XYZ file of N, CA and C in Angstrom:
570
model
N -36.151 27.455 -64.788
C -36.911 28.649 -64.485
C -38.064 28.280 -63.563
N -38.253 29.469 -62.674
C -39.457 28.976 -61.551
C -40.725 30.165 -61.984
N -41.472 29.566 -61.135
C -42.334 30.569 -61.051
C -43.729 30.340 -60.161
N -43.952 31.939 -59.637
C -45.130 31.709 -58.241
C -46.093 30.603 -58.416
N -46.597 29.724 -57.715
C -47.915 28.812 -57.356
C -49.152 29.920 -57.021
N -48.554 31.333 -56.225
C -49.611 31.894 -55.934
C -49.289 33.768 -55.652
N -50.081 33.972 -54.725
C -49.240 35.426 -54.650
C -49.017 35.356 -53.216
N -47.529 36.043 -53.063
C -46.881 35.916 -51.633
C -46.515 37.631 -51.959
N -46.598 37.623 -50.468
C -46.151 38.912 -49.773
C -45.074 39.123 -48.679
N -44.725 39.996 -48.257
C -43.416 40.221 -47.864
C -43.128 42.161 -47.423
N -43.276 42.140 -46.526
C -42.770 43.838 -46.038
C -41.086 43.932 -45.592
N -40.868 45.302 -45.873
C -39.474 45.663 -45.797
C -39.494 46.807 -45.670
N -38.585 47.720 -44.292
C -38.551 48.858 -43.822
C -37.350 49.304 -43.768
N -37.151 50.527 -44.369
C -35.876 51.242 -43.737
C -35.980 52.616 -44.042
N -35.315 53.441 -43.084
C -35.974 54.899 -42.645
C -37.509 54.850 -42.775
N -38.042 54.322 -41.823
C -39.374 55.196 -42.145
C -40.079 55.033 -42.979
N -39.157 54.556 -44.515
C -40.333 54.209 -45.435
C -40.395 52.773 -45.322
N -41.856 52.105 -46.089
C -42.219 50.970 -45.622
C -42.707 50.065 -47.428
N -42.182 49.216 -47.984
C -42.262 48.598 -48.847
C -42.887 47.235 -48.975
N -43.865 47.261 -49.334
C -44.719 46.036 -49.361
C -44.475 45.147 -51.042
N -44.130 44.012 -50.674
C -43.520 43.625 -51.897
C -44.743 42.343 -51.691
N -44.773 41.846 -53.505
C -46.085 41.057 -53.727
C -45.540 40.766 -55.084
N -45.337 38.817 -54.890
C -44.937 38.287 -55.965
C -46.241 37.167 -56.561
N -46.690 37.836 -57.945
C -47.909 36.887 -58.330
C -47.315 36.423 -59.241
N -48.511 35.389 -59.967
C -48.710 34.968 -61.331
C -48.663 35.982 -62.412
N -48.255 35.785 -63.529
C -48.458 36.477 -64.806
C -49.603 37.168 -64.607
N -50.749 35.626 -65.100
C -51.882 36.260 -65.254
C -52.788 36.865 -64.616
N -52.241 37.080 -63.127
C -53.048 38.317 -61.891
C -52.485 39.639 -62.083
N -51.482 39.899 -62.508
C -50.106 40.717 -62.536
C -51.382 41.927 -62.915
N -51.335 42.585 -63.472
C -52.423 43.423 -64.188
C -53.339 44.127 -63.301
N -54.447 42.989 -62.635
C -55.274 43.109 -62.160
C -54.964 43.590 -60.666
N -53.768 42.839 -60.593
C -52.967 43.065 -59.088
C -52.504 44.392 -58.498
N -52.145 45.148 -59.578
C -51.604 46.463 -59.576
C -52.815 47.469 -59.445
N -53.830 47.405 -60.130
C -54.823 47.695 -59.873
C -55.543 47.823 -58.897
N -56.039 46.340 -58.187
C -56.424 46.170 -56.708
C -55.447 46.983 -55.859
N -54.226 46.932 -55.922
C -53.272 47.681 -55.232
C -53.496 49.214 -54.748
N -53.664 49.811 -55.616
C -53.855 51.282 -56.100
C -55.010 51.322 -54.956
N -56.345 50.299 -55.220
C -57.274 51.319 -54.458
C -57.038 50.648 -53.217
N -56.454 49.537 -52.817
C -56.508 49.127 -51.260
C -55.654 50.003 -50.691
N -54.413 50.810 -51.580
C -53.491 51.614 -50.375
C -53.351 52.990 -51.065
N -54.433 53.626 -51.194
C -54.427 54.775 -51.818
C -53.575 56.088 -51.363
N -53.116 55.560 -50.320
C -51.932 56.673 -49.457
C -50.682 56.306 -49.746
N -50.322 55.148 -50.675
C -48.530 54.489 -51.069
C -48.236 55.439 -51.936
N -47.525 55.954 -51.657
C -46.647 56.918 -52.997
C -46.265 56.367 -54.072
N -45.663 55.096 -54.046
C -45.355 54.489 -55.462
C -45.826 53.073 -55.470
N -46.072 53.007 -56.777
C -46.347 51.160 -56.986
C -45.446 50.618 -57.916
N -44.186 50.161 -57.613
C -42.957 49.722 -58.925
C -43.667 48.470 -58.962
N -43.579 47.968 -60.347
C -43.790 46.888 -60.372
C -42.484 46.074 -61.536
N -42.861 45.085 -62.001
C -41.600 44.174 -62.847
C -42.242 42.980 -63.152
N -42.482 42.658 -64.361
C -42.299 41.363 -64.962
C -42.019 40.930 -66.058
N -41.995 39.419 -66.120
C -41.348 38.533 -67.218
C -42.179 37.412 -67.578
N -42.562 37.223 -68.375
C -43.023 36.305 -69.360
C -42.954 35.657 -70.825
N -42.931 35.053 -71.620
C -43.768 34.498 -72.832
C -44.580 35.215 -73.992
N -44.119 35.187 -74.609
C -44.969 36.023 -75.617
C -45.228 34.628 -76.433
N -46.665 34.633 -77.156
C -46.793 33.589 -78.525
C -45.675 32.769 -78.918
N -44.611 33.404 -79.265
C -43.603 32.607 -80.267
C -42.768 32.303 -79.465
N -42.787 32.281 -77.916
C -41.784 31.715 -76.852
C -40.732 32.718 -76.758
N -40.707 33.811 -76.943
C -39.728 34.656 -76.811
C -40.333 35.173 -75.343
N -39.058 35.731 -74.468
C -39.193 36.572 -73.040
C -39.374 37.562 -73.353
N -40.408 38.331 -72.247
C -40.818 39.883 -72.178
C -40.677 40.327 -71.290
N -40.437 41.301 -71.070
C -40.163 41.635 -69.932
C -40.617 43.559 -70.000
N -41.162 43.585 -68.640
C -41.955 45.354 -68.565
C -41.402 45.620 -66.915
N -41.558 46.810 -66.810
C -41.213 47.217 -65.890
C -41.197 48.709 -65.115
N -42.195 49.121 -64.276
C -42.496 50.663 -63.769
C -41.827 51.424 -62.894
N -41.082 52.329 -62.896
C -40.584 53.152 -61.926
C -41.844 53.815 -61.173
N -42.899 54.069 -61.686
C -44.514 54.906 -61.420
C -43.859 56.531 -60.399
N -42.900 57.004 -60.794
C -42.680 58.087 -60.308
C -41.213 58.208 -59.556
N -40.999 57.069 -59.062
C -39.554 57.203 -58.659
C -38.245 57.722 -59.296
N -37.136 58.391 -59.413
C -36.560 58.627 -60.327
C -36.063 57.683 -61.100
N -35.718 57.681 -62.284
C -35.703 56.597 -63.309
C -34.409 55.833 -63.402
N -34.602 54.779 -63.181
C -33.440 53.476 -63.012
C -33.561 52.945 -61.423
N -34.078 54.126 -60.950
C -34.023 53.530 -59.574
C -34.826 52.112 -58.600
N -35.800 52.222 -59.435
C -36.793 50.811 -58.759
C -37.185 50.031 -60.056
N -37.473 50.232 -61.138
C -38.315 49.319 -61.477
C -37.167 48.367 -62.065
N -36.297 49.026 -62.883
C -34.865 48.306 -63.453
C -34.660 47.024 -62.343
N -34.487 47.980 -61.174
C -33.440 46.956 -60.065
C -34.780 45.490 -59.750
N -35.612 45.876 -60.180
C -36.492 44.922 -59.564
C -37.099 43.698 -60.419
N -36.507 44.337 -61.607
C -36.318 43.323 -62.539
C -35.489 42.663 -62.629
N -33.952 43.548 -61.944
C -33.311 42.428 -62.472
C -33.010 41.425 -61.432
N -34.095 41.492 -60.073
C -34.012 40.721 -59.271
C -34.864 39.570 -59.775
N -36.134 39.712 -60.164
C -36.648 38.414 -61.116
C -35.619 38.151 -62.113
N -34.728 38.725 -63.059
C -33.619 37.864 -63.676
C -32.955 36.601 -62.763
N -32.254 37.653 -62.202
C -31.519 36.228 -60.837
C -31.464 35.276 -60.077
N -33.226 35.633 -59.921
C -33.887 34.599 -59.717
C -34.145 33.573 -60.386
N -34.142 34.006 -62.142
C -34.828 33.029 -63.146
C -36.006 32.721 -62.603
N -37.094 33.949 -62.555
C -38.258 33.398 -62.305
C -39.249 33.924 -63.851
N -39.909 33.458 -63.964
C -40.488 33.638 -65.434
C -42.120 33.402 -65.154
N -43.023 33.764 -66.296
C -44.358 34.363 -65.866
C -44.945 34.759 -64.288
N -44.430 35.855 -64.367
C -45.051 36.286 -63.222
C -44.512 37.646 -62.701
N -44.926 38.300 -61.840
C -44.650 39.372 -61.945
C -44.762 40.313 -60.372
N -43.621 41.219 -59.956
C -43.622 42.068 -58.779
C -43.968 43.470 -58.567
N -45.171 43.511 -57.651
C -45.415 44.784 -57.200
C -44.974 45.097 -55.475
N -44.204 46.756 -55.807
C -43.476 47.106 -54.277
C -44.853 48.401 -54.503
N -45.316 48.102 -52.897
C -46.311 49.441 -52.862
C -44.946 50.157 -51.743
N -44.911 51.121 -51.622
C -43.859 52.418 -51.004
C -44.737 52.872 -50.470
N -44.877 53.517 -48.983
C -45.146 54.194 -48.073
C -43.872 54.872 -48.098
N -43.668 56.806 -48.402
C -43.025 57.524 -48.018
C -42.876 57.564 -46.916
N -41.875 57.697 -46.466
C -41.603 57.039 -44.613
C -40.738 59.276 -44.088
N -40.713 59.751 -44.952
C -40.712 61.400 -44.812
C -38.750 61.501 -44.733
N -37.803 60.472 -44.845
C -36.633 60.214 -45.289
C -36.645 60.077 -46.706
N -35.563 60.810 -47.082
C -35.268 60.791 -48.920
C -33.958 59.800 -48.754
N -34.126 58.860 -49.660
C -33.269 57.946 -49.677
C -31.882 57.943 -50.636
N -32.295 58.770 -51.399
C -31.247 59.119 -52.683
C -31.253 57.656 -53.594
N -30.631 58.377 -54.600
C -30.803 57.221 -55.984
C -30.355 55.694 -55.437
N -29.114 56.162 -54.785
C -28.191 54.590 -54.462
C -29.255 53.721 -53.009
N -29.477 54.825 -52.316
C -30.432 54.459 -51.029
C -31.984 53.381 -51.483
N -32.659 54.204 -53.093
C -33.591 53.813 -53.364
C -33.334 52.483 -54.096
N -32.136 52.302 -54.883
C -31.951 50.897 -55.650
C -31.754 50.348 -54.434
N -31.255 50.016 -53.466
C -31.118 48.848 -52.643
C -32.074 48.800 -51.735
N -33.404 49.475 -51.634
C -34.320 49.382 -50.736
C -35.250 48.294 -51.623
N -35.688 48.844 -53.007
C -36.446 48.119 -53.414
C -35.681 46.623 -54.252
N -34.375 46.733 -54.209
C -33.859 45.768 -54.724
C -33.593 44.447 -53.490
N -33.591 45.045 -52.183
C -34.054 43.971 -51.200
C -35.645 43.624 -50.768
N -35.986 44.654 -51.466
C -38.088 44.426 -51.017
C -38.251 43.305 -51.869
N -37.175 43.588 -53.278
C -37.417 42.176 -53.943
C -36.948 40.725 -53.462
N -36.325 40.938 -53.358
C -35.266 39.814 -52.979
C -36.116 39.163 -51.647
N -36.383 39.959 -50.679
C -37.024 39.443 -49.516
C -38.552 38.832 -49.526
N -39.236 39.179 -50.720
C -40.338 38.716 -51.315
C -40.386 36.927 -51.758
N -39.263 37.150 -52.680
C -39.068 35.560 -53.405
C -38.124 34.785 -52.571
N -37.649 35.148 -51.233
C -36.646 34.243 -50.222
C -37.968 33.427 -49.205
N -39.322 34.932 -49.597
C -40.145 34.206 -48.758
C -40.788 33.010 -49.235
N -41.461 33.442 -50.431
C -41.767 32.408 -51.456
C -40.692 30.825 -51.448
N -39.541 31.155 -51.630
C -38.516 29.930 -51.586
C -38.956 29.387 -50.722
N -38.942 29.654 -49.178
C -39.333 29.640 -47.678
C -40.492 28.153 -47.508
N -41.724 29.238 -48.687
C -42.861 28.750 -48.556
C -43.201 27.402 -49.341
N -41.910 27.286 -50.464
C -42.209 26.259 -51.553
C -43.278 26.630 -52.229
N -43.165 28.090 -52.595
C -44.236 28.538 -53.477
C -43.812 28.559 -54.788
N -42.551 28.780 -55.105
C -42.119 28.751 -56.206
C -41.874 27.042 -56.978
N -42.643 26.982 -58.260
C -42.815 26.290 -59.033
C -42.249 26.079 -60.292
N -41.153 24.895 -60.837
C -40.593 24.546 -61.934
C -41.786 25.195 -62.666
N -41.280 26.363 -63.794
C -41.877 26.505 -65.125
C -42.326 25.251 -65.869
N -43.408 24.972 -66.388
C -43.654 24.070 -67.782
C -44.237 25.152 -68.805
N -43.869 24.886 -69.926
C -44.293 25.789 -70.860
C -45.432 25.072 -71.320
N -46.460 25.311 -72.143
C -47.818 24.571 -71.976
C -47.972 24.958 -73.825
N -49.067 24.089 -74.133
C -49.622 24.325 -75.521
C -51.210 24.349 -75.555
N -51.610 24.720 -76.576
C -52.888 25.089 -76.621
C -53.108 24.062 -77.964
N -54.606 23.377 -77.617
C -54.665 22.187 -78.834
C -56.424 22.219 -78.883
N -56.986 22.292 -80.517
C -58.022 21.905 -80.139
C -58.653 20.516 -80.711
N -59.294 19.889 -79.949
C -59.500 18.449 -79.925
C -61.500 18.447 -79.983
N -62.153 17.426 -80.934
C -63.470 17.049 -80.825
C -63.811 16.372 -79.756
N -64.600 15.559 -79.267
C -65.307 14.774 -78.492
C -66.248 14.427 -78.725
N -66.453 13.285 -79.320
C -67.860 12.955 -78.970
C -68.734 12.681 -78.171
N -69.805 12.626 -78.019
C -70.543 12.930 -76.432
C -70.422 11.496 -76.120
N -70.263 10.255 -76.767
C -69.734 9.127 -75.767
C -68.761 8.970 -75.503
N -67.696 10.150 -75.630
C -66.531 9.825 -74.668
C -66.290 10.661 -73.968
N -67.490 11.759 -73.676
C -67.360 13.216 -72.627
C -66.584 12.561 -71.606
N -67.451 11.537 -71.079
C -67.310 11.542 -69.693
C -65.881 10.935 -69.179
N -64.945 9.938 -70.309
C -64.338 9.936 -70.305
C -63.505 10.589 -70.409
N -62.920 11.841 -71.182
C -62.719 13.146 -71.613
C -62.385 13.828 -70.122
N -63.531 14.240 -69.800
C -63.608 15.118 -68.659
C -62.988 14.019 -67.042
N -62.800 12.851 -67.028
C -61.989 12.122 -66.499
C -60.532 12.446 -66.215
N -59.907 12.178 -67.591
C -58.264 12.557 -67.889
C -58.416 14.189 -67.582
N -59.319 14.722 -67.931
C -58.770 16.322 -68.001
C -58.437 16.940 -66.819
N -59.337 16.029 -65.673
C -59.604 16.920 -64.260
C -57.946 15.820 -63.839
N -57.585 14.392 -64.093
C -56.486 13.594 -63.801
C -55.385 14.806 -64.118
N -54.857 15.078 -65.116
C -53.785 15.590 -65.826
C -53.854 16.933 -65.858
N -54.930 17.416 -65.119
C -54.412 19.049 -64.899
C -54.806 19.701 -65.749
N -55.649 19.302 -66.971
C -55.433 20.097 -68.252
C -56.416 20.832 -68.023
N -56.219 22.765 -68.729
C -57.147 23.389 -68.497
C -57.872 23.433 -69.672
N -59.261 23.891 -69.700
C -60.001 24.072 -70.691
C -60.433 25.280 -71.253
N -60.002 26.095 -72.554
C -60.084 27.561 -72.313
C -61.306 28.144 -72.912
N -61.683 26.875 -73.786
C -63.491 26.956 -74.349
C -63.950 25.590 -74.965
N -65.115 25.690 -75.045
C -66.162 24.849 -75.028
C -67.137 24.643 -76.565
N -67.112 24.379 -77.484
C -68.223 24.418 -78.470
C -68.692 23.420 -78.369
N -70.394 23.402 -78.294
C -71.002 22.343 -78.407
C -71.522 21.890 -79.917
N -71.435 20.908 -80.604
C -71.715 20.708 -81.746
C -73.047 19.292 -81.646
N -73.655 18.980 -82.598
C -74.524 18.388 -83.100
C -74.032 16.975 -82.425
N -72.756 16.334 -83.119
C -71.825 15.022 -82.320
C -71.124 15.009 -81.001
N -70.962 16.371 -80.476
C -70.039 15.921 -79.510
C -69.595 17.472 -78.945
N -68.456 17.718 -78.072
C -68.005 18.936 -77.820
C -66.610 19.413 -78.686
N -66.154 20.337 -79.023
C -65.465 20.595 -79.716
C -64.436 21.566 -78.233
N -63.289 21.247 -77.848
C -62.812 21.385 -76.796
C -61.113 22.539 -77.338
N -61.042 23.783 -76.541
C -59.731 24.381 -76.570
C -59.025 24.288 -75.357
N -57.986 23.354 -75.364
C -57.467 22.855 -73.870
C -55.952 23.415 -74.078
N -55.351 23.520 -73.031
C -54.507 24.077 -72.585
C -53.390 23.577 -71.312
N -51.735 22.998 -71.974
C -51.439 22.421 -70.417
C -50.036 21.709 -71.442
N -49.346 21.280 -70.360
C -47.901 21.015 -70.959
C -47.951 20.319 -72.099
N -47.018 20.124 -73.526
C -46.794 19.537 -74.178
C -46.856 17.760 -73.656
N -46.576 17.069 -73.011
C -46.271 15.899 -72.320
C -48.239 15.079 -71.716
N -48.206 16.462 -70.986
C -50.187 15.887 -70.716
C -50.924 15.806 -72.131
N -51.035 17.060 -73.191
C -51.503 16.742 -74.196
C -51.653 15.271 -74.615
N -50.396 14.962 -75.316
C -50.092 13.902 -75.554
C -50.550 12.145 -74.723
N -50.359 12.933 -73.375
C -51.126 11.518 -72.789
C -52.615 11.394 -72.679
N -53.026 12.435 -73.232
C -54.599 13.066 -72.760
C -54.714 12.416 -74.043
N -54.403 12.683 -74.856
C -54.842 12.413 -76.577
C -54.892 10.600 -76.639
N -53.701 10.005 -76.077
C -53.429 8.410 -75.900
C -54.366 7.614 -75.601
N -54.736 8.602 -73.926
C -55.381 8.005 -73.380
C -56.919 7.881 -73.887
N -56.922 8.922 -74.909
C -58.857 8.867 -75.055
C -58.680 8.047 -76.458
N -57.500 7.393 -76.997
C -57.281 6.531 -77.892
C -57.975 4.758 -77.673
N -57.522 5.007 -76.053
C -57.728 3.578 -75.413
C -58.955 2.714 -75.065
């Protein structure tokens, strides 16, 4: 399974109407749709589609028609992230009514290539990134081995999702593949 490094974009036209396709991260996905709305406040539709992770490692998957008739965009645009096997992350098509009605069959293959032409770009770009599934661990520190600590963490990528400072040391919620954990933990053994 892959998934975006970043957010890529990608336009696609036919009759007149004009489809702006935008493949992010999970965790922009949200915010993305949002920004969307007010930068092109004249797009008639915003389909969007994604897939992710829930807690217990199970796939989720959501997905908006936002007005189009139903099955017609958001379905197909999911199941272009299926085919892809791309996982956390997620597609928004902004639609410019182009004043051509495309009909049901016209509209699944417009936005089902806005998709497709989105993540060929991404491929293109080597934006797309092997999935690692990651764990969340929380670990002490004592303040004579911060600096060591904060060494491996910035080495191995690991993110940090909070901070408690305690009386001995920092009390750390880190975040990052099963495999770094483990060497992160070794290494502050050594």
């Amino acid at each position: 399974m892959l998934s975006p490094s970043g957010i890529i974009e990608e336009s696609y036209e036919i009759k007149n109407s004009k489809f702006l396709a935008f493949l992010t991260p999970k965790e922009v996905f949200i915010d993305f749709i949002a920004k969307m709305r007010v930068k092109h406040p004249k797009a008639a539709h915003f389909v969007n589609a994604s897939r992710g992770f829930n807690e217990q490692g199970q796939i989720v998957e959501s997905f908006s028609d936002d007005g189009e008739p139903k099955g017609t965009s958001g379905m197909p645009t999911l199941k272009v992230l299926r085919g892809y096997e791309l996982i956390e992350c997620g597609l928004v098509i902004v639609r410019y009514f182009g004043g051509v009605l495309l009909g049901s069959g016209g509209l699944v293959r417009a936005y089902t290539q806005s998709a497709k032409e989105v993540i060929l770009k991404a491929q293109n770009l080597d934006a797309l990134i092997p999935y690692t599934p990651k764990t969340k661990k929380e670990i002490f520190i004592p303040f004579s081995d911060l600096s060591q600590a904060e060494y491996w963490i910035k080495k191995m990528e690991i993110e940090i999702l909070k901070r408690n400072f305690q009386s001995e040391g920092v009390l750390l919620e880190i975040s990052a593949s099963l495999e770094s954990v483990r060497s992160f933990l070794e290494a502050l053994e050594h």
